[in-house]
Coordinates of C-alpha atoms and ligand atoms in Angstrom, one line a residue:
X1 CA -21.1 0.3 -22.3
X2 CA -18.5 -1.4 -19.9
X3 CA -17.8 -4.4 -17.8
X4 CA -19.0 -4.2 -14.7
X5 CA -18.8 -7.9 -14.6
X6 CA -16.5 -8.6 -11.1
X7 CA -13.8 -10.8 -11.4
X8 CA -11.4 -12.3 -8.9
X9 CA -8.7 -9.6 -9.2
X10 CA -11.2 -7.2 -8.1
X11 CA -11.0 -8.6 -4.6
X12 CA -14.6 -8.4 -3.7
X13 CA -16.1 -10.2 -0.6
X14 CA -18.6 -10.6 1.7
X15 CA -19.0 -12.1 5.3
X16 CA -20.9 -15.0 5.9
X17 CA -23.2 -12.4 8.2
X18 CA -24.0 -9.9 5.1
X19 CA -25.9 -12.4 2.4
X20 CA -26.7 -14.7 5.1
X21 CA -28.5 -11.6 7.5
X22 CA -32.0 -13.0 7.7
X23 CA -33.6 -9.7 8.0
X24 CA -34.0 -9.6 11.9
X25 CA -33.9 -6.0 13.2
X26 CA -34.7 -4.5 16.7
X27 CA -38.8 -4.0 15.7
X28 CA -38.8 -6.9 13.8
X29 CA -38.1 -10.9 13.4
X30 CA -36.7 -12.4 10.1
X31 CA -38.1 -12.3 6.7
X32 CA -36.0 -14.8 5.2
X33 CA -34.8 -18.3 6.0
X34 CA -31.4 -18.8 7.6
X35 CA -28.8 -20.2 5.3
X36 CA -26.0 -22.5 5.9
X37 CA -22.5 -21.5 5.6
X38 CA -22.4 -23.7 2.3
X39 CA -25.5 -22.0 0.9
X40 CA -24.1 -18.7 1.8
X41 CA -20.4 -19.8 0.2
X42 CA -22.6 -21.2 -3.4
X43 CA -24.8 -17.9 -3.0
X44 CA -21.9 -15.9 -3.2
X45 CA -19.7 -18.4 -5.9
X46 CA -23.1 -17.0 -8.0
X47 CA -23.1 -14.0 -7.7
X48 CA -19.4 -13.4 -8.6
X49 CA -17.9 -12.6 -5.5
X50 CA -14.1 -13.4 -4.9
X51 CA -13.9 -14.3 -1.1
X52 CA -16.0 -14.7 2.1
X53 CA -15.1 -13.6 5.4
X54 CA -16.8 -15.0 8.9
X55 CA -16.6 -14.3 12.4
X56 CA -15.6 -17.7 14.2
X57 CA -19.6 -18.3 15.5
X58 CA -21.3 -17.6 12.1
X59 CA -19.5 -21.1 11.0
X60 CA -19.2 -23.1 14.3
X61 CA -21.7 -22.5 17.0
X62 CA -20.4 -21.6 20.0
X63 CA -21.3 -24.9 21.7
X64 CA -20.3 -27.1 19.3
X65 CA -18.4 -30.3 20.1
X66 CA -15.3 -30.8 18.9
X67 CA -16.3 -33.4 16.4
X68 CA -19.1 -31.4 15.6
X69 CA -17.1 -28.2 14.8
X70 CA -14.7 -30.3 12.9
X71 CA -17.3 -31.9 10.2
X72 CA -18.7 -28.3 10.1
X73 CA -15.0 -26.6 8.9
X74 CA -14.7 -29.9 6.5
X75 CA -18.1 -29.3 4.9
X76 CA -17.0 -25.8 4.4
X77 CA -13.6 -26.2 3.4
X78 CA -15.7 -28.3 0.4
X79 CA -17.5 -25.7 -0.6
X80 CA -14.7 -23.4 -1.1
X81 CA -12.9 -25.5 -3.1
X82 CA -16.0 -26.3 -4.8
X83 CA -16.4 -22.9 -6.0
X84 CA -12.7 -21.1 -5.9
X85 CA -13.9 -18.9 -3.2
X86 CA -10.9 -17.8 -0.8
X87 CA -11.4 -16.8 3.0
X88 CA -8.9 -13.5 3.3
X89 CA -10.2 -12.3 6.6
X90 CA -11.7 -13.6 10.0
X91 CA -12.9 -12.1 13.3
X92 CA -14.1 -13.3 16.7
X93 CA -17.6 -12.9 17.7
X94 CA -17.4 -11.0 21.1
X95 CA -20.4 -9.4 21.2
X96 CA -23.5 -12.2 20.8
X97 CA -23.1 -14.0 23.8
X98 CA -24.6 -12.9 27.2
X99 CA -21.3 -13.3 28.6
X100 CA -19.8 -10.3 26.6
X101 CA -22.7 -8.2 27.8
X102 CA -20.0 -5.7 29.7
X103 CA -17.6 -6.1 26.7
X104 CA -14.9 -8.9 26.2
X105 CA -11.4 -7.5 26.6
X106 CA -12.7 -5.1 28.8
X107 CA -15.4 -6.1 30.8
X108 CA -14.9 -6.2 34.5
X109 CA -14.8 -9.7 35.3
X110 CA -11.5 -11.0 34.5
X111 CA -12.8 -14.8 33.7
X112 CA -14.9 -12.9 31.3
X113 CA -11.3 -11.2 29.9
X114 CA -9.9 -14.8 30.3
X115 CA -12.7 -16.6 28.2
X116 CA -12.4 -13.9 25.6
X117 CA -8.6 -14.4 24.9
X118 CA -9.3 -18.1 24.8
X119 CA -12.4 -17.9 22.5
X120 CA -10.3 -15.6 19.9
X121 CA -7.3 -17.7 20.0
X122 CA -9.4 -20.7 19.0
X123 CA -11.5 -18.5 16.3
X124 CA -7.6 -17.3 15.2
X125 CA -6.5 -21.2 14.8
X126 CA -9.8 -21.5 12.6
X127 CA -8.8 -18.0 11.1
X128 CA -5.9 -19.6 10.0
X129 CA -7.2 -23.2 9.0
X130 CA -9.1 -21.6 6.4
X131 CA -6.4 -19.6 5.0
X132 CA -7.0 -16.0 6.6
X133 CA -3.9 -13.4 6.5
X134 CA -5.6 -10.4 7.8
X135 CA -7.9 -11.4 11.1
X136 CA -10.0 -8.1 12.2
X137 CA -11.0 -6.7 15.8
X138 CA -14.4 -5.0 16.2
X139 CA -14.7 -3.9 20.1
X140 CA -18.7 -4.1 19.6
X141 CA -19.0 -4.5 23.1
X142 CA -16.1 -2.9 24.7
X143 CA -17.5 0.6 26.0
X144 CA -20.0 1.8 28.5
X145 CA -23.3 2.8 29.2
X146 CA -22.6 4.6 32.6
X147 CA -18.4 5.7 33.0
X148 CA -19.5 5.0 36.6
X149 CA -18.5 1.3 35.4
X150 CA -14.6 1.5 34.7
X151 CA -12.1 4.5 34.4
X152 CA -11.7 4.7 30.5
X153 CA -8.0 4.1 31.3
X154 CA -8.1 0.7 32.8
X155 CA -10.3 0.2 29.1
X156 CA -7.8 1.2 27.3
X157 CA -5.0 -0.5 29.6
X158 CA -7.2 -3.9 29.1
X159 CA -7.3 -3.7 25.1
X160 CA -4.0 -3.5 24.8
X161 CA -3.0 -5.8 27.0
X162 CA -5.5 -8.3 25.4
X163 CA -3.7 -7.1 22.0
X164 CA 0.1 -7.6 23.1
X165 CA -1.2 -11.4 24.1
X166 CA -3.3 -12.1 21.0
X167 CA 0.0 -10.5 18.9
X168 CA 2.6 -12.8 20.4
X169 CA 0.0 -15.4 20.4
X170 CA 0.3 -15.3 16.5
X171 CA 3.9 -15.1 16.0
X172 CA 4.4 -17.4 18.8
X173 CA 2.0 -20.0 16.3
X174 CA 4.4 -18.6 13.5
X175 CA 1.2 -17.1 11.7
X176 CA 1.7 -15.1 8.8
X177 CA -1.2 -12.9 10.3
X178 CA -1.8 -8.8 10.2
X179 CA -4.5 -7.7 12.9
X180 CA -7.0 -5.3 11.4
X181 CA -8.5 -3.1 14.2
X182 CA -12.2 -1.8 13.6
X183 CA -13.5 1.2 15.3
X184 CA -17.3 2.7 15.9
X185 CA -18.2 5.0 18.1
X186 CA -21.4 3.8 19.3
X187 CA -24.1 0.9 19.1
X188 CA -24.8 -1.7 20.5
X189 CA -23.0 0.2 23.2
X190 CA -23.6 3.8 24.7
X191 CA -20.2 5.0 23.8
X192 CA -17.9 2.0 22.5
X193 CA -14.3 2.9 23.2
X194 CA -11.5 3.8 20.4
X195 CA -14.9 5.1 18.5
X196 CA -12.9 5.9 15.4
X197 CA -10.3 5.3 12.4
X198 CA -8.2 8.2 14.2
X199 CA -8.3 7.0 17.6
X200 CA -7.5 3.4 16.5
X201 CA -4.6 4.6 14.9
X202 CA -2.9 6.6 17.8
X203 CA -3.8 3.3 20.3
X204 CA -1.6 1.0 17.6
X205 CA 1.5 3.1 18.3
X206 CA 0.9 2.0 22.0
X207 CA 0.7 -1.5 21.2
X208 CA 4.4 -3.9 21.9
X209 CA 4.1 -4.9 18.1
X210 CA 2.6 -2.1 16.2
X211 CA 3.7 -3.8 13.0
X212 CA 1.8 -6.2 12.7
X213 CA -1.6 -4.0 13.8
X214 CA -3.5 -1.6 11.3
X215 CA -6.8 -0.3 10.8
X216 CA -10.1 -1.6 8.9
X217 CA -11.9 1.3 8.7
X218 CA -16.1 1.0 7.7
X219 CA -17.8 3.5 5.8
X220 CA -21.1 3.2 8.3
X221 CA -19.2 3.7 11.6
X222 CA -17.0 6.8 10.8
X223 CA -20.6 8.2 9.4
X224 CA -22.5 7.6 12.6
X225 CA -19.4 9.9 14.0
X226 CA -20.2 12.5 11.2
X227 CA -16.8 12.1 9.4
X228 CA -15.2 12.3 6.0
X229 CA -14.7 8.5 5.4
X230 CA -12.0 9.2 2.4
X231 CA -10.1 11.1 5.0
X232 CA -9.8 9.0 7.9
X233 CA -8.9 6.1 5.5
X234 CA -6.2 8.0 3.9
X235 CA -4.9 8.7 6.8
X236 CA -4.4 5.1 7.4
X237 CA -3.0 5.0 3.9
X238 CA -0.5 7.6 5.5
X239 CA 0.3 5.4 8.5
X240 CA 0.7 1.9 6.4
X241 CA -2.0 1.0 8.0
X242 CA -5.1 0.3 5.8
X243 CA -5.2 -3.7 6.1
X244 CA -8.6 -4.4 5.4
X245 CA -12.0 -2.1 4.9
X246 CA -15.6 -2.5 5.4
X247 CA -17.5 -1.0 2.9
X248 CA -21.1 -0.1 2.8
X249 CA -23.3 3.0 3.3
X250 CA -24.7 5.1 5.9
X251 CA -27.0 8.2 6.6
X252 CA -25.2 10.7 8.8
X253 CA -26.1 10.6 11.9
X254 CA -28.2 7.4 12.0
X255 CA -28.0 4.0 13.9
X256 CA -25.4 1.6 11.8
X257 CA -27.7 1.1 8.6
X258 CA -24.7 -1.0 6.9
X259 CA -26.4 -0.1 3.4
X260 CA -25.3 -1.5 0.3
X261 CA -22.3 0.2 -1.2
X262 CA -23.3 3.4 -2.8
X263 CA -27.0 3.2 -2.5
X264 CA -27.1 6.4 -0.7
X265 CA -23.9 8.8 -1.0
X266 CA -22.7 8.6 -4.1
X267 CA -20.1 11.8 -4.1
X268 CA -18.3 10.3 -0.7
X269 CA -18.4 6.9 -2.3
X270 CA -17.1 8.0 -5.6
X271 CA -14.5 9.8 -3.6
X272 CA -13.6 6.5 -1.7
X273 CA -13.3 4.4 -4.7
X274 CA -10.7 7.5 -6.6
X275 CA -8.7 7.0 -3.5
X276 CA -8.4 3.4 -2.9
X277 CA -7.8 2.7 -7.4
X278 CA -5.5 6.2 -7.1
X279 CA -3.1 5.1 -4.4
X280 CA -3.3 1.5 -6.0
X281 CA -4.9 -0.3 -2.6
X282 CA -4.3 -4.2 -3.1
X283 CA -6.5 -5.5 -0.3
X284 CA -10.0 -7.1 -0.2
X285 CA -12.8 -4.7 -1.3
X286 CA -14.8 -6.1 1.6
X287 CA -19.1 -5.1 1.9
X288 CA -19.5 -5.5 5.4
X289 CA -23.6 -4.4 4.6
X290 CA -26.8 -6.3 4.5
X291 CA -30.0 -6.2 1.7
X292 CA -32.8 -4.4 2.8
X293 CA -35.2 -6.1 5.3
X294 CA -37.8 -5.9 2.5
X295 CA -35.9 -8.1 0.3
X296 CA -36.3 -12.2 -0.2
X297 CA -33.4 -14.5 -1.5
X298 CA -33.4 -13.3 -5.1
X299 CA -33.3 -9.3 -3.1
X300 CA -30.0 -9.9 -1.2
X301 CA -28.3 -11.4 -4.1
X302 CA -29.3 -8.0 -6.3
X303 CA -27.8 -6.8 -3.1
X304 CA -24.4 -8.3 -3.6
X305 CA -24.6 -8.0 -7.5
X306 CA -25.2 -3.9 -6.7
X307 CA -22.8 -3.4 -4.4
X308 CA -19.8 -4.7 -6.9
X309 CA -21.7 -3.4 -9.9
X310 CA -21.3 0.2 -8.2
X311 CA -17.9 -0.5 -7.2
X312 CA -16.9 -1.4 -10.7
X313 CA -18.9 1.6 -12.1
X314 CA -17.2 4.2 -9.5
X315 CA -13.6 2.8 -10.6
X316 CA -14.6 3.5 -14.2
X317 CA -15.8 7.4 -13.5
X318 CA -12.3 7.8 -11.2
X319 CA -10.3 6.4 -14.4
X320 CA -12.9 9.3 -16.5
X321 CA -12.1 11.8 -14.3
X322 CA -8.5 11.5 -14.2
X323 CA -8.4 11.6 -18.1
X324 CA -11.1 14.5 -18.4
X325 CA -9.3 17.2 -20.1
X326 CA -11.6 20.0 -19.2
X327 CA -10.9 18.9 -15.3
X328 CA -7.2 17.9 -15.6
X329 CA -6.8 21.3 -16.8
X330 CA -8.7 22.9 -14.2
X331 CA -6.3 20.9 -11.5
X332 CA -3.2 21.5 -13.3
X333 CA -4.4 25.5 -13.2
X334 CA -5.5 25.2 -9.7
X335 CA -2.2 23.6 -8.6
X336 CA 0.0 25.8 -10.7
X337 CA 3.9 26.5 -8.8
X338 CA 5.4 29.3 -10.5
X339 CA 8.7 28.4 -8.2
X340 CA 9.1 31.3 -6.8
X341 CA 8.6 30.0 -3.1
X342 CA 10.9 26.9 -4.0
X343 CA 13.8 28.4 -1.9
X344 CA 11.5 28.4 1.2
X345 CA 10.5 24.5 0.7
X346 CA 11.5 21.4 1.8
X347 CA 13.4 20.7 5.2
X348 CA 14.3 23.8 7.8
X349 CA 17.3 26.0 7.7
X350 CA 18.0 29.2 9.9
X351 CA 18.5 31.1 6.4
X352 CA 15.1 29.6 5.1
X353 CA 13.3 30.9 8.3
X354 CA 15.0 34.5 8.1
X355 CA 14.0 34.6 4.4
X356 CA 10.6 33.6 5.0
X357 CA 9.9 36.0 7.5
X358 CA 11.6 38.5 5.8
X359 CA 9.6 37.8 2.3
X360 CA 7.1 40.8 0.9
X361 CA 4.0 38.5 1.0
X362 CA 1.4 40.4 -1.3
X363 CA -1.7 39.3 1.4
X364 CA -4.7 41.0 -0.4
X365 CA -3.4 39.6 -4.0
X366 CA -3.4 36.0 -2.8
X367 CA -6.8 36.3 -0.6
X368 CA -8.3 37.8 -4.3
X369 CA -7.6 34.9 -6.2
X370 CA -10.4 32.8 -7.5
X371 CA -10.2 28.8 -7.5
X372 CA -12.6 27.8 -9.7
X373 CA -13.8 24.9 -7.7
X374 CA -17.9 25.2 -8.4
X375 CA -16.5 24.5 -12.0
X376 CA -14.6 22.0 -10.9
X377 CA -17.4 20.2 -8.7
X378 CA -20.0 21.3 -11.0
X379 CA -18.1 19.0 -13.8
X380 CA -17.2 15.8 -11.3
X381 CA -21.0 15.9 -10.4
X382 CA -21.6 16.1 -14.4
X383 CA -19.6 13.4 -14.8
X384 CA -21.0 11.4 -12.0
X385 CA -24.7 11.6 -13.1
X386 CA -23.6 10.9 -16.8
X387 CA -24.0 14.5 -18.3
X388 CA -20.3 14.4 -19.4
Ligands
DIG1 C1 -19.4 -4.8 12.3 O1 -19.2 -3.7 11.4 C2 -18.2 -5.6 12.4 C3 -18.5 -7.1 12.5 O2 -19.4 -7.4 11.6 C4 -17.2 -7.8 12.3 O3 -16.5 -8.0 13.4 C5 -16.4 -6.8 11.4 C6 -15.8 -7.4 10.2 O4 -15.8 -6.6 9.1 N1 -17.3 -5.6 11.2
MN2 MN1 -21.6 -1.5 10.5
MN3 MN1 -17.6 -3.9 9.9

């Protein structure tokens, strides 16, 4: 039997909004008493989590005097270093308030797009107080439920400027900050603009300071658009651009459930996990998820304890299916380069191209050729449920 004990280098966190979600939903008010920040901070210190992430509002109420938010970050700031915990990310709420009701950076009214830059810049200073490197977007609000409202272009044309600000904002502070932007394509708006992983990461390269802007991709969100999560975060592998991710889990298809971790797919989330330990991803393993509304306060923190535990467990099957013979083999057979295309690889010549077309390509040979892969899923499905 192994450890699936977590320990700080397995960089797991929560949000103060996961173990703290009091079980509210749309049909139904909370089953469980709101905790404080502190609580959530000792709650999480328990249960053996590494960090805790918080959106400014979820520690300081948005009307809180000065004074009042100032005891607040000390009280916190106590609890952290009661308990070793470390803040790695932060994020702005723009999307309780009434006054984000039409979105924040983009909403039509620009004191709305004024208040918002001010309100993150403030919950950036906080970001940065408490010792966050990577701060996160979510555009929860920014979208539409008639396009009679905006042309998508002035949108768009509003994000970024809000991003170009908030980026020179930081190095202008001399913050040692990386902006993590997080995409979904729908809820609580009709259609929320840059809806996923993809799109985020073709609006960075229009950015003024794309280097200091990546992607924090959620499990849920690129499920609600139907995709391959593994996919869409390895392409911001690809990019250099996976700075943070939310992880959780999500029927297809569905409004964002924000499940615990691997409590419903466990192929994709096995997938997810190979990937991130295969490529050797150093960031925060970040559950951006809540316990089942039927839960009390010993429920969310079997909650928390699951979603590590079947981290922990999905890293040890990815480190037994890259040492399974029988499917090492398999791959190794599957992948097999006899070299005989070698001369036609690599960069483009003019002798390459005449080669290529002029090569006797034996068609129905290579369309004949068997790959073996319901042996080879049959045997990582084995090995998931334990029969190998
Ligand atoms: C929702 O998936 C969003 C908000 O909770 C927050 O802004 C972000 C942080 O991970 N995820
Ligand atoms: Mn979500
Ligand atoms: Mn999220």
């Amino acid at each position: 039997m192994s450890d699936y004990t977590p320990k700080p280098e397995h960089k797991f966190t929560f949000g103060l909004w996961t173990v703290g979600n009091p079980g509210a939903d749309p049909f139904g008010s909370a089953v469980r008493n709101r905790l404080s920040p502190v609580e959530i901070v000792h709650v999480l210190a328990e249960v053996g989590a590494y960090g805790v992430n918080l959106h400014d509002n979820d520690l300081v109420p948005i009307d809180a005097t000065p004074a009042e938010r100032d005891r607040i970050v000390a009280d916190f700031k106590r609890a952290l270093a009661d308990t070793g915990l470390v803040v790695p990310m932060a994020t702005t709420n723009l999307f309780s308030d009434p006054v984000f009701k039409d979105g924040a950076f983009t909403s039509n009214d620009p004191k709305v797009r004024a208040y918002a830059l001010s309100k993150t810049m403030r919950a950036i200073d906080l970001g940065v107080e408490l010792g966050a490197r990577i701060y996160v977007f979510w555009g929860g609000r920014e979208g539409i439920e008639t396009d009679a409202a905006r042309n998508p272009l002035e949108g768009l044309k509003r994000m970024r400027e809000a991003l170009n600000f908030l980026c020179e904002y930081s190095m202008d502070q001399g913050y040692d900050l990386k902006f993590a932007l997080e995409a979904k394509p729908n809820e609580p708006r009709g259609d929320i603009y840059l809806p996923t992983t993809g799109h985020m990461l073709a609006f960075i390269a229009t950015l003024d300071h794309p280097q200091m802007v990546g992607v924090n991709p959620e499990l849920a969100h690129e499920h609600m658009a139907g995709l391959n999560f593994m996919h869409g975060v390895a392409q911001a592998w690809d990019a250099g651009k996976l700075f943070h991710i939310d992880l959780n889990d999500q029927n297809f298809c569905r409004y964002d459930q924000d499940f615990r971790f691997g409590s419903h797919n466990w192929k994709q989330a096995f997938f997810l996990v190979k990937f991130l330990e295969d490529v050797g991803y150093a960031g925060p393993r970040h559950f951006d998820s809540h316990a089942y509304r039927t839960e009390d306060a010993e429920g969310v923190k079997d909650f928390a304890r699951g979603s590590m535990r079947s981290y922990l467990i999905l890293k040890e099957k990815a480190a037994r299916f890259n040492a399974d013979p029988e499917i090492q083999a398999l791959l190794a057979e599957i992948n097999a380069d006899d070299g005989s295309m070698a001369a036609f690889q690599g960069a483009y010549s003019r002798e390459k191209a005449a080669a290529l077309k002029a090569y006797p390509f034996d068609r129905p040979a290579l369309g004949a050729r068997g790959l073996k892969y319901e042996r080879l899923d049959q045997l990582t499905f084995d090995l998931l449920l334990g029969a190998r």
